[in-house]
PDB file of C-alpha atoms in Angstrom:
ATOM      1  CA  MET A   1     -10.242 -80.047  15.601  1.00  0.00           C
ATOM      2  CA  THR A   2      -7.342 -79.829  13.184  1.00  0.00           C
ATOM      3  CA  GLY A   3      -9.658 -78.540  10.491  1.00  0.00           C
ATOM      4  CA  PHE A   4     -10.846 -75.823  12.849  1.00  0.00           C
ATOM      5  CA  LEU A   5      -7.262 -74.735  13.640  1.00  0.00           C
ATOM      6  CA  LEU A   6      -6.353 -74.764   9.941  1.00  0.00           C
ATOM      7  CA  SER A   7      -9.308 -72.553   9.094  1.00  0.00           C
ATOM      8  CA  ILE A   8      -8.396 -70.105  11.863  1.00  0.00           C
ATOM      9  CA  SER A   9      -4.766 -70.147  10.627  1.00  0.00           C
ATOM     10  CA  PHE A  10      -5.936 -69.364   7.025  1.00  0.00           C
ATOM     11  CA  LEU A  11      -8.176 -66.595   8.347  1.00  0.00           C
ATOM     12  CA  ILE A  12      -5.304 -65.028  10.335  1.00  0.00           C
ATOM     13  CA  ASP A  13      -3.032 -65.310   7.289  1.00  0.00           C
ATOM     14  CA  GLY A  14      -5.610 -63.531   5.151  1.00  0.00           C
ATOM     15  CA  VAL A  15      -5.988 -60.707   7.653  1.00  0.00           C
ATOM     16  CA  LEU A  16      -2.214 -60.364   7.864  1.00  0.00           C
ATOM     17  CA  LEU A  17      -1.855 -60.271   4.066  1.00  0.00           C
ATOM     18  CA  TYR A  18      -4.612 -57.605   3.893  1.00  0.00           C
ATOM     19  CA  ALA A  19      -2.822 -55.552   6.571  1.00  0.00           C
ATOM     20  CA  ILE A  20       0.504 -55.863   4.696  1.00  0.00           C
ATOM     21  CA  PHE A  21      -1.219 -54.734   1.488  1.00  0.00           C
ATOM     22  CA  ILE A  22      -2.647 -51.645   3.227  1.00  0.00           C
ATOM     23  CA  LEU A  23       0.708 -50.781   4.785  1.00  0.00           C
ATOM     24  CA  MET A  24       2.395 -51.051   1.381  1.00  0.00           C
ATOM     25  CA  LYS A  25      -0.156 -48.604  -0.078  1.00  0.00           C
ATOM     26  CA  ARG A  26       0.499 -46.123   2.693  1.00  0.00           C
ATOM     27  CA  VAL A  27       4.275 -46.381   2.308  1.00  0.00           C
ATOM     28  CA  LYS A  28       3.876 -45.853  -1.430  1.00  0.00           C
ATOM     29  CA  GLN A  29       1.675 -42.750  -0.839  1.00  0.00           C
ATOM     30  CA  ALA A  30       4.185 -41.382   1.662  1.00  0.00           C
ATOM     31  CA  GLY A  31       6.962 -41.842  -0.877  1.00  0.00           C
ATOM     32  CA  GLU A  32       4.917 -40.048  -3.527  1.00  0.00           C
ATOM     33  CA  LEU A  33       4.252 -37.160  -1.167  1.00  0.00           C
ATOM     34  CA  GLU A  34       7.938 -36.940  -0.399  1.00  0.00           C
ATOM     35  CA  GLU A  35       8.763 -36.792  -4.109  1.00  0.00           C
ATOM     36  CA  GLN A  36       6.168 -34.039  -4.625  1.00  0.00           C
ATOM     37  CA  LYS A  37       7.690 -32.064  -1.775  1.00  0.00           C
ATOM     38  CA  GLN A  38      11.155 -32.430  -3.272  1.00  0.00           C
ATOM     39  CA  GLU A  39       9.856 -31.343  -6.707  1.00  0.00           C
ATOM     40  CA  THR A  40       8.167 -28.310  -5.179  1.00  0.00           C
ATOM     41  CA  ALA A  41      11.293 -27.438  -3.220  1.00  0.00           C
ATOM     42  CA  SER A  42      13.431 -27.709  -6.335  1.00  0.00           C
ATOM     43  CA  GLU A  43      10.979 -25.535  -8.302  1.00  0.00           C
ATOM     44  CA  ILE A  44      11.086 -22.861  -5.611  1.00  0.00           C
ATOM     45  CA  ASP A  45      14.854 -23.070  -5.540  1.00  0.00           C
ATOM     46  CA  ASP A  46      15.008 -22.670  -9.318  1.00  0.00           C
ATOM     47  CA  LEU A  47      12.602 -19.732  -9.154  1.00  0.00           C
ATOM     48  CA  PHE A  48      14.700 -17.949  -6.493  1.00  0.00           C
ATOM     49  CA  THR A  49      17.863 -18.687  -8.431  1.00  0.00           C
ATOM     50  CA  SER A  50      16.447 -17.133 -11.602  1.00  0.00           C
ATOM     51  CA  TYR A  51      15.088 -14.138  -9.630  1.00  0.00           C
ATOM     52  CA  LEU A  52      18.478 -13.554  -8.046  1.00  0.00           C
ATOM     53  CA  ALA A  53      20.179 -13.859 -11.432  1.00  0.00           C
ATOM     54  CA  GLU A  54      17.809 -11.224 -12.860  1.00  0.00           C
ATOM     55  CA  LEU A  55      18.493  -8.933  -9.909  1.00  0.00           C
ATOM     56  CA  LYS A  56      22.233  -9.390 -10.334  1.00  0.00           C
ATOM     57  CA  ASP A  57      21.978  -8.530 -14.067  1.00  0.00           C
ATOM     58  CA  GLU A  58      19.865  -5.509 -13.325  1.00  0.00           C
ATOM     59  CA  ASN A  59      22.317  -4.343 -10.644  1.00  0.00           C
ATOM     60  CA  GLU A  60      25.256  -4.749 -13.037  1.00  0.00           C
ATOM     61  CA  ARG A  61      23.415  -2.690 -15.704  1.00  0.00           C
ATOM     62  CA  LEU A  62      22.700  -0.025 -13.105  1.00  0.00           C
ATOM     63  CA  MET A  63      26.324   0.079 -11.967  1.00  0.00           C
ATOM     64  CA  ALA A  64      27.458   0.332 -15.586  1.00  0.00           C
ATOM     65  CA  TRP A  65      24.975   3.147 -16.188  1.00  0.00           C
ATOM     66  CA  VAL A  66      26.078   4.999 -13.040  1.00  0.00           C
ATOM     67  CA  ALA A  67      29.761   4.593 -14.009  1.00  0.00           C
ATOM     68  CA  ASN A  68      29.186   5.806 -17.603  1.00  0.00           C
ATOM     69  CA  PRO A  69      25.888   7.696 -17.850  1.00  0.00           C
ATOM     70  CA  PRO A  70      24.644   8.188 -21.414  1.00  0.00           C
ATOM     71  CA  GLU A  71      25.117  11.612 -22.945  1.00  0.00           C
ATOM     72  CA  GLN A  72      22.023  13.758 -22.872  1.00  0.00           C
ATOM     73  CA  LYS A  73      21.021  15.165 -26.193  1.00  0.00           C
ATOM     74  CA  PRO A  74      19.851  18.750 -26.308  1.00  0.00           C
ATOM     75  CA  VAL A  75      16.128  19.081 -26.515  1.00  0.00           C
ATOM     76  CA  THR A  76      14.808  20.446 -29.769  1.00  0.00           C
ATOM     77  CA  TYR A  77      11.255  21.590 -30.070  1.00  0.00           C
ATOM     78  CA  THR A  78       9.079  21.167 -33.063  1.00  0.00           C
ATOM     79  CA  ASP A  79       7.007  23.950 -34.551  1.00  0.00           C
ATOM     80  CA  GLU A  80       3.883  22.374 -33.048  1.00  0.00           C
ATOM     81  CA  HIS A  81       5.415  22.456 -29.541  1.00  0.00           C
ATOM     82  CA  GLN A  82       6.422  26.091 -29.963  1.00  0.00           C
ATOM     83  CA  ALA A  83       2.915  26.929 -31.128  1.00  0.00           C
ATOM     84  CA  LYS A  84       1.418  25.321 -28.005  1.00  0.00           C
ATOM     85  CA  ALA A  85       3.862  27.270 -25.823  1.00  0.00           C
ATOM     86  CA  SER A  86       2.943  30.562 -27.469  1.00  0.00           C
ATOM     87  CA  ILE A  87      -0.764  29.820 -26.971  1.00  0.00           C
ATOM     88  CA  ARG A  88      -0.133  29.252 -23.279  1.00  0.00           C
ATOM     89  CA  GLU A  89       1.839  32.471 -23.005  1.00  0.00           C
ATOM     90  CA  SER A  90      -0.875  34.484 -24.705  1.00  0.00           C
ATOM     91  CA  ALA A  91      -3.685  33.018 -22.570  1.00  0.00           C
ATOM     92  CA  PRO A  92      -5.357  35.599 -20.357  1.00  0.00           C
ATOM     93  CA  VAL A  93      -4.333  35.818 -16.726  1.00  0.00           C
ATOM     94  CA  TYR A  94      -7.000  35.022 -14.137  1.00  0.00           C
ATOM     95  CA  THR A  95      -8.774  38.036 -12.775  1.00  0.00           C
ATOM     96  CA  PRO A  96     -11.148  37.610  -9.856  1.00  0.00           C
ATOM     97  CA  PRO A  97     -14.796  38.595 -10.399  1.00  0.00           C
ATOM     98  CA  VAL A  98     -15.693  42.155  -9.493  1.00  0.00           C
ATOM     99  CA  PRO A  99     -18.850  42.667  -7.445  1.00  0.00           C
ATOM    100  CA  VAL A 100     -21.685  44.451  -9.149  1.00  0.00           C
ATOM    101  CA  GLU A 101     -22.000  48.036  -8.090  1.00  0.00           C
ATOM    102  CA  GLY A 102     -24.716  48.737  -5.619  1.00  0.00           C
ATOM    103  CA  THR A 103     -24.559  45.288  -4.048  1.00  0.00           C
ATOM    104  CA  GLU A 104     -23.052  44.738  -0.643  1.00  0.00           C
ATOM    105  CA  VAL A 105     -20.305  42.116  -0.383  1.00  0.00           C
ATOM    106  CA  ILE A 106     -20.514  40.127   2.860  1.00  0.00           C
ATOM    107  CA  TYR A 107     -17.404  38.357   3.964  1.00  0.00           C
ATOM    108  CA  GLU A 108     -17.647  35.572   6.523  1.00  0.00           C
ATOM    109  CA  ARG A 109     -14.748  34.876   8.805  1.00  0.00           C
ATOM    110  CA  SER A 110     -13.507  31.348   9.030  1.00  0.00           C
ATOM    111  CA  LEU A 111     -14.256  29.258  12.092  1.00  0.00           C
ATOM    112  CA  GLN A 112     -10.566  29.173  12.947  1.00  0.00           C
ATOM    113  CA  SER A 113     -10.212  32.975  12.952  1.00  0.00           C
ATOM    114  CA  GLN A 114     -13.384  33.277  15.110  1.00  0.00           C
ATOM    115  CA  VAL A 115     -11.928  30.778  17.613  1.00  0.00           C
ATOM    116  CA  ILE A 116      -8.618  32.596  17.742  1.00  0.00           C
ATOM    117  CA  ASP A 117     -10.295  35.987  18.336  1.00  0.00           C
ATOM    118  CA  MET A 118     -12.560  34.658  21.070  1.00  0.00           C
ATOM    119  CA  MET A 119      -9.713  32.844  22.838  1.00  0.00           C
ATOM    120  CA  GLN A 120      -7.500  35.948  22.643  1.00  0.00           C
ATOM    121  CA  SER A 121     -10.297  38.072  24.067  1.00  0.00           C
ATOM    122  CA  GLY A 122     -10.207  35.901  27.188  1.00  0.00           C
ATOM    123  CA  LEU A 123     -13.066  33.449  26.678  1.00  0.00           C
ATOM    124  CA  THR A 124     -12.562  29.876  27.804  1.00  0.00           C
ATOM    125  CA  ILE A 125     -12.775  26.914  25.501  1.00  0.00           C
ATOM    126  CA  GLU A 126     -16.243  25.988  26.833  1.00  0.00           C
ATOM    127  CA  GLU A 127     -17.588  29.529  26.338  1.00  0.00           C
ATOM    128  CA  THR A 128     -16.152  29.737  22.836  1.00  0.00           C
ATOM    129  CA  ALA A 129     -17.611  26.385  21.931  1.00  0.00           C
ATOM    130  CA  ARG A 130     -21.016  27.406  23.265  1.00  0.00           C
ATOM    131  CA  LYS A 131     -21.046  30.711  21.345  1.00  0.00           C
ATOM    132  CA  LEU A 132     -19.982  29.061  18.082  1.00  0.00           C
ATOM    133  CA  ASP A 133     -22.266  26.067  18.617  1.00  0.00           C
ATOM    134  CA  ARG A 134     -19.332  23.663  18.205  1.00  0.00           C
ATOM    135  CA  GLY A 135     -17.811  20.909  20.294  1.00  0.00           C
ATOM    136  CA  LYS A 136     -15.206  21.690  22.956  1.00  0.00           C
ATOM    137  CA  THR A 137     -12.707  19.291  21.401  1.00  0.00           C
ATOM    138  CA  GLU A 138     -13.142  20.868  17.972  1.00  0.00           C
ATOM    139  CA  VAL A 139     -12.552  24.379  19.375  1.00  0.00           C
ATOM    140  CA  GLU A 140      -9.544  23.194  21.390  1.00  0.00           C
ATOM    141  CA  LEU A 141      -8.015  21.481  18.364  1.00  0.00           C
ATOM    142  CA  LEU A 142      -8.542  24.514  16.156  1.00  0.00           C
ATOM    143  CA  TYR A 143      -6.893  26.778  18.719  1.00  0.00           C
ATOM    144  CA  LYS A 144      -3.954  24.418  19.322  1.00  0.00           C
ATOM    145  CA  TRP A 145      -3.445  23.956  15.591  1.00  0.00           C
ATOM    146  CA  SER A 146      -3.366  27.710  15.015  1.00  0.00           C
ATOM    147  CA  GLN A 147      -0.837  28.102  17.811  1.00  0.00           C
ATOM    148  CA  LYS A 148       1.417  25.460  16.291  1.00  0.00           C
ATOM    149  CA  THR A 149       1.227  27.033  12.837  1.00  0.00           C
ATOM    150  CA  SER A 150       1.978  30.493  14.226  1.00  0.00           C
ATOM    151  CA  GLU A 151       5.027  29.093  16.110  1.00  0.00           C
ATOM    152  CA  LYS A 152       6.413  27.654  12.860  1.00  0.00           C
ATOM    153  CA  THR A 153       6.203  31.010  11.071  1.00  0.00           C
TER     154      THR A 153
END
C-alpha cells in the first residue's frame, strides 16, 4: 500500500513539475512580447521625434525665407529663346474654314436652345420632352440650368 501511495505521489509531482515548466514558458513568452511592444513603441516615438524635428527645421527655414526673401535676378533671354518667341509671333492666326461656294451650310441648334425656345413658347416640360424625344428630367435640368446661368449674367 505504501508503494502504491509513493507511486501516486511521484506521478503527481511529475505532473506538477510539467505544469510549472509550461507556466514558465508562457511567462517567458509574455515577457518577450512585452519587450517587443516596448521596442516598437520606442521606434515609433523616435520616428515621430525625427519627423517633428524635420518639420521644425523646415518651418524655421520658411520663416527665415519669409523674413528675408532672396533677391530676384532679372530674367535675361538667350538668342535661342528670342528666336522661339519671334517664331511664335510670326505664326499665322487661326482663320475658320470658309464654305465652298454653291454649297448650303446647315446649322443645327443645340438641344439647350431648342428646350429654351419651346419652354418660352408655352410648351410644358412633358410636351417639350416628347417633341425632342428626350427624357422629362433631362429637359427640366437643361431648362433650369439655362435659367441659373442667365440669372448670373
